[in-house]
Amino acid sequence: MTSLTLARPDDWHVHLRDGAGLASVVKFTAERFGRAIVMPNLKPPVATAAAAAAYRERILAALPPGSDFEPLMTLYLTATTTPEEIDRALALGFVHGVKLYPAGATTHSDAGVTDLSQVQEVLERMQAADLPLLVHGETPHPEVDVFDRETHFIDTVLAPLIERMPRLRVVFEHITTARAVEFVRSARAGVGATITPQHLLHNRNALFAGGLRPHYYCLPVLKRERDRAALIEAATGGDRRFFLGTDSAPHERGTKENACGCAGMFTAHAGIELYAEVFEAAGHLDRLEAFASHHGPDFYRLPRATRTVTLIKEPWTPPAGYAFGAGVVVPYRAGEQIGWRLATPALERP
Ligand code: NCD
Ligand code: ZN
């Protein structure tokens, strides 16, 4: 097979940043995806309906001319978020989730929540309104081993939450372990998970291959080979609970190639092509469309795309850097080949 046409995919977890950086990166996402769930971890965080509306306007203004890309906005949950703020966000019609960052877990998460009891009323309102909670599932405590943070979070926070709130819909974001796969598979209805390309393509050895590799550092950190195998099985197995979320997270080169480098990998420039590699290697290219274009909208109760995109099996090489505001972002696979490329702009299905 040399080409593959699928319903236009959506990215259910992406960081588009703001200002000049936003204008630099949003075009890559808009070229490939019809919609994307836009993460709210700006500085300051997108914590109110008004902030989400203003951020959405900035995203729309930064799109390439003629683009019909639709940003799906999220609110950043803080200890002071009120149920009324949830109502205001819902009234806008374009807020599709509320993001839980355990305080200290990742980039710009310091405004996050330290204890879920702080936000119980907000969660109740979300449950009543059927607004999904999007969870960065890691325990940030320094005494918990960095490779065990996801498992610790499942046991101490996520499992009890899902039990306590039986109708709250929850997306376990960017899962990275076999344990998380098992957890989602056996969870009650209304629990889904996104999976990134890097966690499907690499294990933690990539961080140390021949030296320290900052461009493979993201959170949650890459895990063991057996975890990667479980993620591949989940993504390519046809299970509707798993769907595409790149977690493309651009950082300026100097902040990654640094004595204290930022977490985040930039993958938006190949955000669907990389998954094609994974599905092809697993012998399940026929299931890419379900993972990339069906399971996500079904979970979020949005219509599936009517347009299509076509991928061609033809190698290309991303450059050493792309402009990122006044600086540069080093893309994933810089200077190395990617096996698939995007052939067409999105087209109406004939
Ligand atoms: C993300 C970022 O840079 O905003 N970084 C990352 O490593 N994934 C934050 C996040 O999603 O954890
Ligand atoms: Zn993220």
Tab-separated table of N, CA, C and O in Angstrom, residues 60-140:
chain	number	residue	atom	x	y	z
A	60	LEU	N	-7.542	31.556	16.395
A	60	LEU	CA	-8.204	31.738	15.093
A	60	LEU	C	-7.469	32.779	14.264
A	60	LEU	O	-7.287	32.621	13.049
A	61	ALA	N	-7.001	33.836	14.931
A	61	ALA	CA	-6.297	34.909	14.213
A	61	ALA	C	-4.935	34.443	13.698
A	61	ALA	O	-4.403	35.022	12.738
A	62	ALA	N	-4.371	33.413	14.321
A	62	ALA	CA	-3.043	32.932	13.935
A	62	ALA	C	-3.097	31.840	12.863
A	62	ALA	O	-2.054	31.374	12.391
A	63	LEU	N	-4.320	31.412	12.476
A	63	LEU	CA	-4.438	30.324	11.489
A	63	LEU	C	-4.053	30.807	10.097
A	63	LEU	O	-4.254	31.977	9.759
A	64	PRO	N	-3.561	29.906	9.266
A	64	PRO	CA	-3.302	30.267	7.867
A	64	PRO	C	-4.610	30.691	7.200
A	64	PRO	O	-5.671	30.167	7.549
A	65	PRO	N	-4.543	31.620	6.241
A	65	PRO	CA	-5.762	32.085	5.577
A	65	PRO	C	-6.547	30.905	4.999
A	65	PRO	O	-5.959	29.990	4.427
A	66	GLY	N	-7.874	30.930	5.189
A	66	GLY	CA	-8.719	29.887	4.610
A	66	GLY	C	-8.843	28.634	5.452
A	66	GLY	O	-9.632	27.752	5.140
A	67	SER	N	-8.072	28.523	6.523
A	67	SER	CA	-8.132	27.310	7.339
A	67	SER	C	-9.473	27.215	8.053
A	67	SER	O	-9.988	28.206	8.563
A	68	ASP	N	-10.033	26.007	8.110
A	68	ASP	CA	-11.271	25.815	8.870
A	68	ASP	C	-11.010	24.994	10.135
A	68	ASP	O	-11.924	24.408	10.706
A	69	PHE	N	-9.762	24.949	10.569
A	69	PHE	CA	-9.395	24.252	11.796
A	69	PHE	C	-10.200	24.808	12.973
A	69	PHE	O	-10.387	26.010	13.111
A	70	GLU	N	-10.665	23.886	13.823
A	70	GLU	CA	-11.504	24.292	14.950
A	70	GLU	C	-10.805	23.998	16.282
A	70	GLU	O	-10.620	22.831	16.638
A	71	PRO	N	-10.404	25.037	17.006
A	71	PRO	CA	-9.799	24.791	18.319
A	71	PRO	C	-10.878	24.457	19.345
A	71	PRO	O	-11.869	25.178	19.469
A	72	LEU	N	-10.701	23.361	20.055
A	72	LEU	CA	-11.626	22.954	21.114
A	72	LEU	C	-10.958	23.358	22.424
A	72	LEU	O	-9.874	22.862	22.749
A	73	MET	N	-11.589	24.262	23.148
A	73	MET	CA	-10.900	24.889	24.264
A	73	MET	C	-11.102	24.110	25.576
A	73	MET	O	-12.076	23.359	25.742
A	74	THR	N	-10.165	24.340	26.490
A	74	THR	CA	-10.224	23.701	27.809
A	74	THR	C	-9.976	24.760	28.886
A	74	THR	O	-9.351	25.794	28.614
A	75	LEU	N	-10.452	24.487	30.079
A	75	LEU	CA	-10.169	25.343	31.235
A	75	LEU	C	-9.143	24.662	32.119
A	75	LEU	O	-9.193	23.439	32.299
A	76	TYR	N	-8.286	25.453	32.708
A	76	TYR	CA	-7.276	24.968	33.655
A	76	TYR	C	-7.905	24.979	35.046
A	76	TYR	O	-8.317	26.034	35.532
A	77	LEU	N	-8.002	23.812	35.643
A	77	LEU	CA	-8.635	23.698	36.960
A	77	LEU	C	-7.672	24.169	38.048
A	77	LEU	O	-6.538	23.690	38.122
A	78	THR	N	-8.139	25.111	38.874
A	78	THR	CA	-7.328	25.572	40.009
A	78	THR	C	-8.146	25.391	41.286
A	78	THR	O	-9.356	25.126	41.236
A	79	ALA	N	-7.496	25.583	42.408
A	79	ALA	CA	-8.185	25.424	43.697
A	79	ALA	C	-9.287	26.460	43.864
A	79	ALA	O	-10.179	26.291	44.694
A	80	THR	N	-9.247	27.530	43.062
A	80	THR	CA	-10.271	28.579	43.222
A	80	THR	C	-11.302	28.595	42.084
A	80	THR	O	-12.138	29.488	42.026
A	81	THR	N	-11.237	27.614	41.191
A	81	THR	CA	-12.267	27.521	40.147
A	81	THR	C	-13.631	27.308	40.815
A	81	THR	O	-13.747	26.515	41.752
A	82	THR	N	-14.658	28.010	40.315
A	82	THR	CA	-15.996	27.880	40.900
A	82	THR	C	-16.933	27.117	39.950
A	82	THR	O	-16.716	27.114	38.730
A	83	PRO	N	-17.986	26.531	40.495
A	83	PRO	CA	-18.993	25.892	39.629
A	83	PRO	C	-19.597	26.890	38.643
A	83	PRO	O	-19.914	26.519	37.502
A	84	GLU	N	-19.715	28.144	39.042
A	84	GLU	CA	-20.284	29.163	38.141
A	84	GLU	C	-19.375	29.387	36.932
A	84	GLU	O	-19.841	29.682	35.830
A	85	GLU	N	-18.065	29.236	37.156
A	85	GLU	CA	-17.138	29.402	36.029
A	85	GLU	C	-17.356	28.280	35.008
A	85	GLU	O	-17.242	28.488	33.801
A	86	ILE	N	-17.664	27.096	35.513
A	86	ILE	CA	-17.970	25.966	34.622
A	86	ILE	C	-19.217	26.289	33.798
A	86	ILE	O	-19.258	26.062	32.585
A	87	ASP	N	-20.223	26.873	34.443
A	87	ASP	CA	-21.445	27.254	33.718
A	87	ASP	C	-21.123	28.279	32.630
A	87	ASP	O	-21.630	28.182	31.505
A	88	ARG	N	-20.304	29.254	32.983
A	88	ARG	CA	-19.944	30.281	31.983
A	88	ARG	C	-19.191	29.642	30.807
A	88	ARG	O	-19.415	29.990	29.651
A	89	ALA	N	-18.307	28.713	31.129
A	89	ALA	CA	-17.536	28.057	30.069
A	89	ALA	C	-18.463	27.236	29.157
A	89	ALA	O	-18.354	27.284	27.929
A	90	LEU	N	-19.391	26.517	29.780
A	90	LEU	CA	-20.320	25.691	28.993
A	90	LEU	C	-21.173	26.557	28.076
A	90	LEU	O	-21.451	26.180	26.931
A	91	ALA	N	-21.561	27.727	28.557
A	91	ALA	CA	-22.435	28.605	27.776
A	91	ALA	C	-21.747	29.065	26.486
A	91	ALA	O	-22.410	29.396	25.507
A	92	LEU	N	-20.423	29.066	26.481
A	92	LEU	CA	-19.692	29.507	25.287
A	92	LEU	C	-19.854	28.520	24.133
A	92	LEU	O	-19.780	28.902	22.965
A	93	GLY	N	-20.006	27.240	24.457
A	93	GLY	CA	-20.208	26.242	23.411
A	93	GLY	C	-18.928	25.689	22.812
A	93	GLY	O	-18.961	24.718	22.072
A	94	PHE	N	-17.793	26.280	23.107
A	94	PHE	CA	-16.544	25.760	22.539
A	94	PHE	C	-15.559	25.270	23.599
A	94	PHE	O	-14.414	24.970	23.281
A	95	VAL	N	-15.996	25.181	24.843
A	95	VAL	CA	-15.141	24.595	25.878
A	95	VAL	C	-15.563	23.135	26.044
A	95	VAL	O	-16.725	22.845	26.336
A	96	HIS	N	-14.619	22.225	25.845
A	96	HIS	CA	-14.959	20.802	25.778
A	96	HIS	C	-14.327	19.966	26.882
A	96	HIS	O	-14.469	18.746	26.888
A	97	GLY	N	-13.616	20.618	27.800
A	97	GLY	CA	-13.029	19.855	28.887
A	97	GLY	C	-12.399	20.774	29.903
A	97	GLY	O	-12.188	21.963	29.645
A	98	VAL	N	-12.120	20.199	31.066
A	98	VAL	CA	-11.428	20.927	32.132
A	98	VAL	C	-10.204	20.104	32.485
A	98	VAL	O	-10.302	18.892	32.693
A	99	LYS	N	-9.043	20.762	32.541
A	99	LYS	CA	-7.790	20.034	32.700
A	99	LYS	C	-7.323	20.044	34.142
A	99	LYS	O	-7.187	21.110	34.750
A	100	LEU	N	-7.061	18.862	34.635
A	100	LEU	CA	-6.502	18.717	35.977
A	100	LEU	C	-4.990	18.502	35.884
A	100	LEU	O	-4.530	17.485	35.359
A	101	TYR	N	-4.244	19.484	36.376
A	101	TYR	CA	-2.795	19.322	36.549
A	101	TYR	C	-2.527	19.181	38.039
A	101	TYR	O	-2.734	20.142	38.784
A	102	PRO	N	-2.055	18.026	38.477
A	102	PRO	CA	-1.584	17.983	39.864
A	102	PRO	C	-0.461	19.013	40.007
A	102	PRO	O	0.457	19.039	39.184
A	103	ALA	N	-0.558	19.887	40.989
A	103	ALA	CA	0.402	20.991	41.106
A	103	ALA	C	1.829	20.459	41.126
A	103	ALA	O	2.153	19.571	41.910
A	104	GLY	N	2.651	20.978	40.222
A	104	GLY	CA	4.061	20.595	40.181
A	104	GLY	C	4.355	19.417	39.274
A	104	GLY	O	5.513	19.022	39.129
A	105	ALA	N	3.337	18.851	38.609
A	105	ALA	CA	3.574	17.620	37.832
A	105	ALA	C	4.304	17.880	36.514
A	105	ALA	O	5.038	17.022	36.031
A	106	THR	N	4.126	19.077	35.906
A	106	THR	CA	4.680	19.277	34.576
A	106	THR	C	4.821	20.771	34.280
A	106	THR	O	4.648	21.600	35.170
A	107	THR	N	5.145	21.093	33.021
A	107	THR	CA	5.323	22.478	32.594
A	107	THR	C	4.108	23.337	32.966
A	107	THR	O	2.976	22.978	32.645
A	108	HIS	N	4.357	24.441	33.643
A	108	HIS	CA	3.292	25.402	34.004
A	108	HIS	C	2.131	24.739	34.745
A	108	HIS	O	0.968	24.988	34.455
A	109	SER	N	2.459	23.907	35.706
A	109	SER	CA	1.401	23.243	36.474
A	109	SER	C	1.352	23.766	37.907
A	109	SER	O	0.586	23.262	38.721
A	110	ASP	N	2.137	24.783	38.210
A	110	ASP	CA	2.193	25.251	39.604
A	110	ASP	C	0.860	25.828	40.082
A	110	ASP	O	0.605	25.876	41.279
A	111	ALA	N	0.000	26.269	39.142
A	111	ALA	CA	-1.321	26.777	39.545
A	111	ALA	C	-2.330	25.645	39.686
A	111	ALA	O	-3.512	25.879	39.920
A	112	GLY	N	-1.888	24.408	39.551
A	112	GLY	CA	-2.793	23.256	39.564
A	112	GLY	C	-3.298	22.921	40.961
A	112	GLY	O	-3.142	23.691	41.911
A	113	VAL	N	-3.881	21.732	41.051
A	113	VAL	CA	-4.611	21.334	42.249
A	113	VAL	C	-3.722	20.434	43.095
A	113	VAL	O	-3.020	19.573	42.572
A	114	THR	N	-3.732	20.637	44.411
A	114	THR	CA	-2.934	19.757	45.269
A	114	THR	C	-3.781	18.630	45.858
A	114	THR	O	-3.264	17.568	46.174
A	115	ASP	N	-5.080	18.867	45.994
A	115	ASP	CA	-5.953	17.863	46.602
A	115	ASP	C	-7.334	17.990	45.948
A	115	ASP	O	-7.898	19.088	45.895
A	116	LEU	N	-7.843	16.875	45.461
A	116	LEU	CA	-9.118	16.945	44.732
A	116	LEU	C	-10.290	17.421	45.587
A	116	LEU	O	-11.300	17.885	45.055
A	117	SER	N	-10.146	17.338	46.917
A	117	SER	CA	-11.235	17.839	47.763
A	117	SER	C	-11.410	19.347	47.576
A	117	SER	O	-12.492	19.885	47.814
A	118	GLN	N	-10.349	20.019	47.082
A	118	GLN	CA	-10.441	21.465	46.803
A	118	GLN	C	-11.452	21.764	45.694
A	118	GLN	O	-11.929	22.897	45.596
A	119	VAL	N	-11.714	20.799	44.835
A	119	VAL	CA	-12.510	21.083	43.636
A	119	VAL	C	-13.747	20.192	43.538
A	119	VAL	O	-14.335	20.055	42.467
A	120	GLN	N	-14.162	19.620	44.637
A	120	GLN	CA	-15.269	18.670	44.607
A	120	GLN	C	-16.538	19.271	43.990
A	120	GLN	O	-17.186	18.652	43.146
A	121	GLU	N	-16.864	20.503	44.377
A	121	GLU	CA	-18.096	21.117	43.842
A	121	GLU	C	-18.007	21.332	42.337
A	121	GLU	O	-18.998	21.205	41.616
A	122	VAL	N	-16.824	21.692	41.894
A	122	VAL	CA	-16.626	21.891	40.455
A	122	VAL	C	-16.790	20.552	39.717
A	122	VAL	O	-17.446	20.477	38.675
A	123	LEU	N	-16.225	19.500	40.275
A	123	LEU	CA	-16.349	18.181	39.646
A	123	LEU	C	-17.818	17.747	39.592
A	123	LEU	O	-18.262	17.152	38.605
A	124	GLU	N	-18.555	18.054	40.658
A	124	GLU	CA	-19.992	17.713	40.669
A	124	GLU	C	-20.707	18.427	39.520
A	124	GLU	O	-21.541	17.837	38.829
A	125	ARG	N	-20.378	19.705	39.348
A	125	ARG	CA	-21.032	20.468	38.280
A	125	ARG	C	-20.663	19.900	36.909
A	125	ARG	O	-21.499	19.789	36.018
A	126	MET	N	-19.405	19.530	36.762
A	126	MET	CA	-18.974	18.937	35.485
A	126	MET	C	-19.699	17.620	35.231
A	126	MET	O	-20.128	17.339	34.112
A	127	GLN	N	-19.813	16.815	36.273
A	127	GLN	CA	-20.506	15.536	36.118
A	127	GLN	C	-21.950	15.765	35.696
A	127	GLN	O	-22.455	15.115	34.776
A	128	ALA	N	-22.607	16.727	36.343
A	128	ALA	CA	-24.010	17.003	36.026
A	128	ALA	C	-24.152	17.495	34.584
A	128	ALA	O	-25.113	17.172	33.892
A	129	ALA	N	-23.166	18.272	34.132
A	129	ALA	CA	-23.236	18.860	32.790
A	129	ALA	C	-22.577	17.976	31.731
A	129	ALA	O	-22.569	18.315	30.556
A	130	ASP	N	-21.996	16.851	32.153
A	130	ASP	CA	-21.321	15.925	31.250
A	130	ASP	C	-20.127	16.564	30.531
A	130	ASP	O	-19.880	16.316	29.356
A	131	LEU	N	-19.399	17.386	31.258
A	131	LEU	CA	-18.185	18.015	30.715
A	131	LEU	C	-16.975	17.188	31.168
A	131	LEU	O	-16.743	17.021	32.362
A	132	PRO	N	-16.196	16.647	30.217
A	132	PRO	CA	-15.099	15.748	30.612
A	132	PRO	C	-13.981	16.426	31.417
A	132	PRO	O	-13.650	17.589	31.199
A	133	LEU	N	-13.422	15.631	32.332
A	133	LEU	CA	-12.223	16.026	33.075
A	133	LEU	C	-11.030	15.389	32.371
A	133	LEU	O	-11.011	14.175	32.141
A	134	LEU	N	-10.046	16.209	32.021
A	134	LEU	CA	-8.852	15.731	31.329
A	134	LEU	C	-7.722	15.731	32.349
A	134	LEU	O	-7.423	16.756	32.946
A	135	VAL	N	-7.105	14.577	32.524
A	135	VAL	CA	-6.226	14.409	33.672
A	135	VAL	C	-4.778	14.191	33.254
A	135	VAL	O	-4.475	13.275	32.477
A	136	HIS	N	-3.883	15.038	33.782
A	136	HIS	CA	-2.455	14.712	33.729
A	136	HIS	C	-2.221	13.739	34.882
A	136	HIS	O	-2.194	14.143	36.042
A	137	GLY	N	-2.053	12.468	34.563
A	137	GLY	CA	-2.087	11.431	35.589
A	137	GLY	C	-0.739	11.085	36.177
A	137	GLY	O	-0.229	9.986	35.971
A	138	GLU	N	-0.168	11.991	36.949
A	138	GLU	CA	1.102	11.698	37.631
A	138	GLU	C	1.078	12.322	39.018
A	138	GLU	O	0.661	13.459	39.189
A	139	THR	N	1.609	11.563	39.967
A	139	THR	CA	1.811	12.109	41.305
A	139	THR	C	3.092	12.933	41.280
A	139	THR	O	4.147	12.406	40.937
A	140	PRO	N	3.010	14.215	41.634
A	140	PRO	CA	4.199	15.050	41.516
A	140	PRO	C	5.169	14.950	42.689
A	140	PRO	O	6.250	15.505	42.643
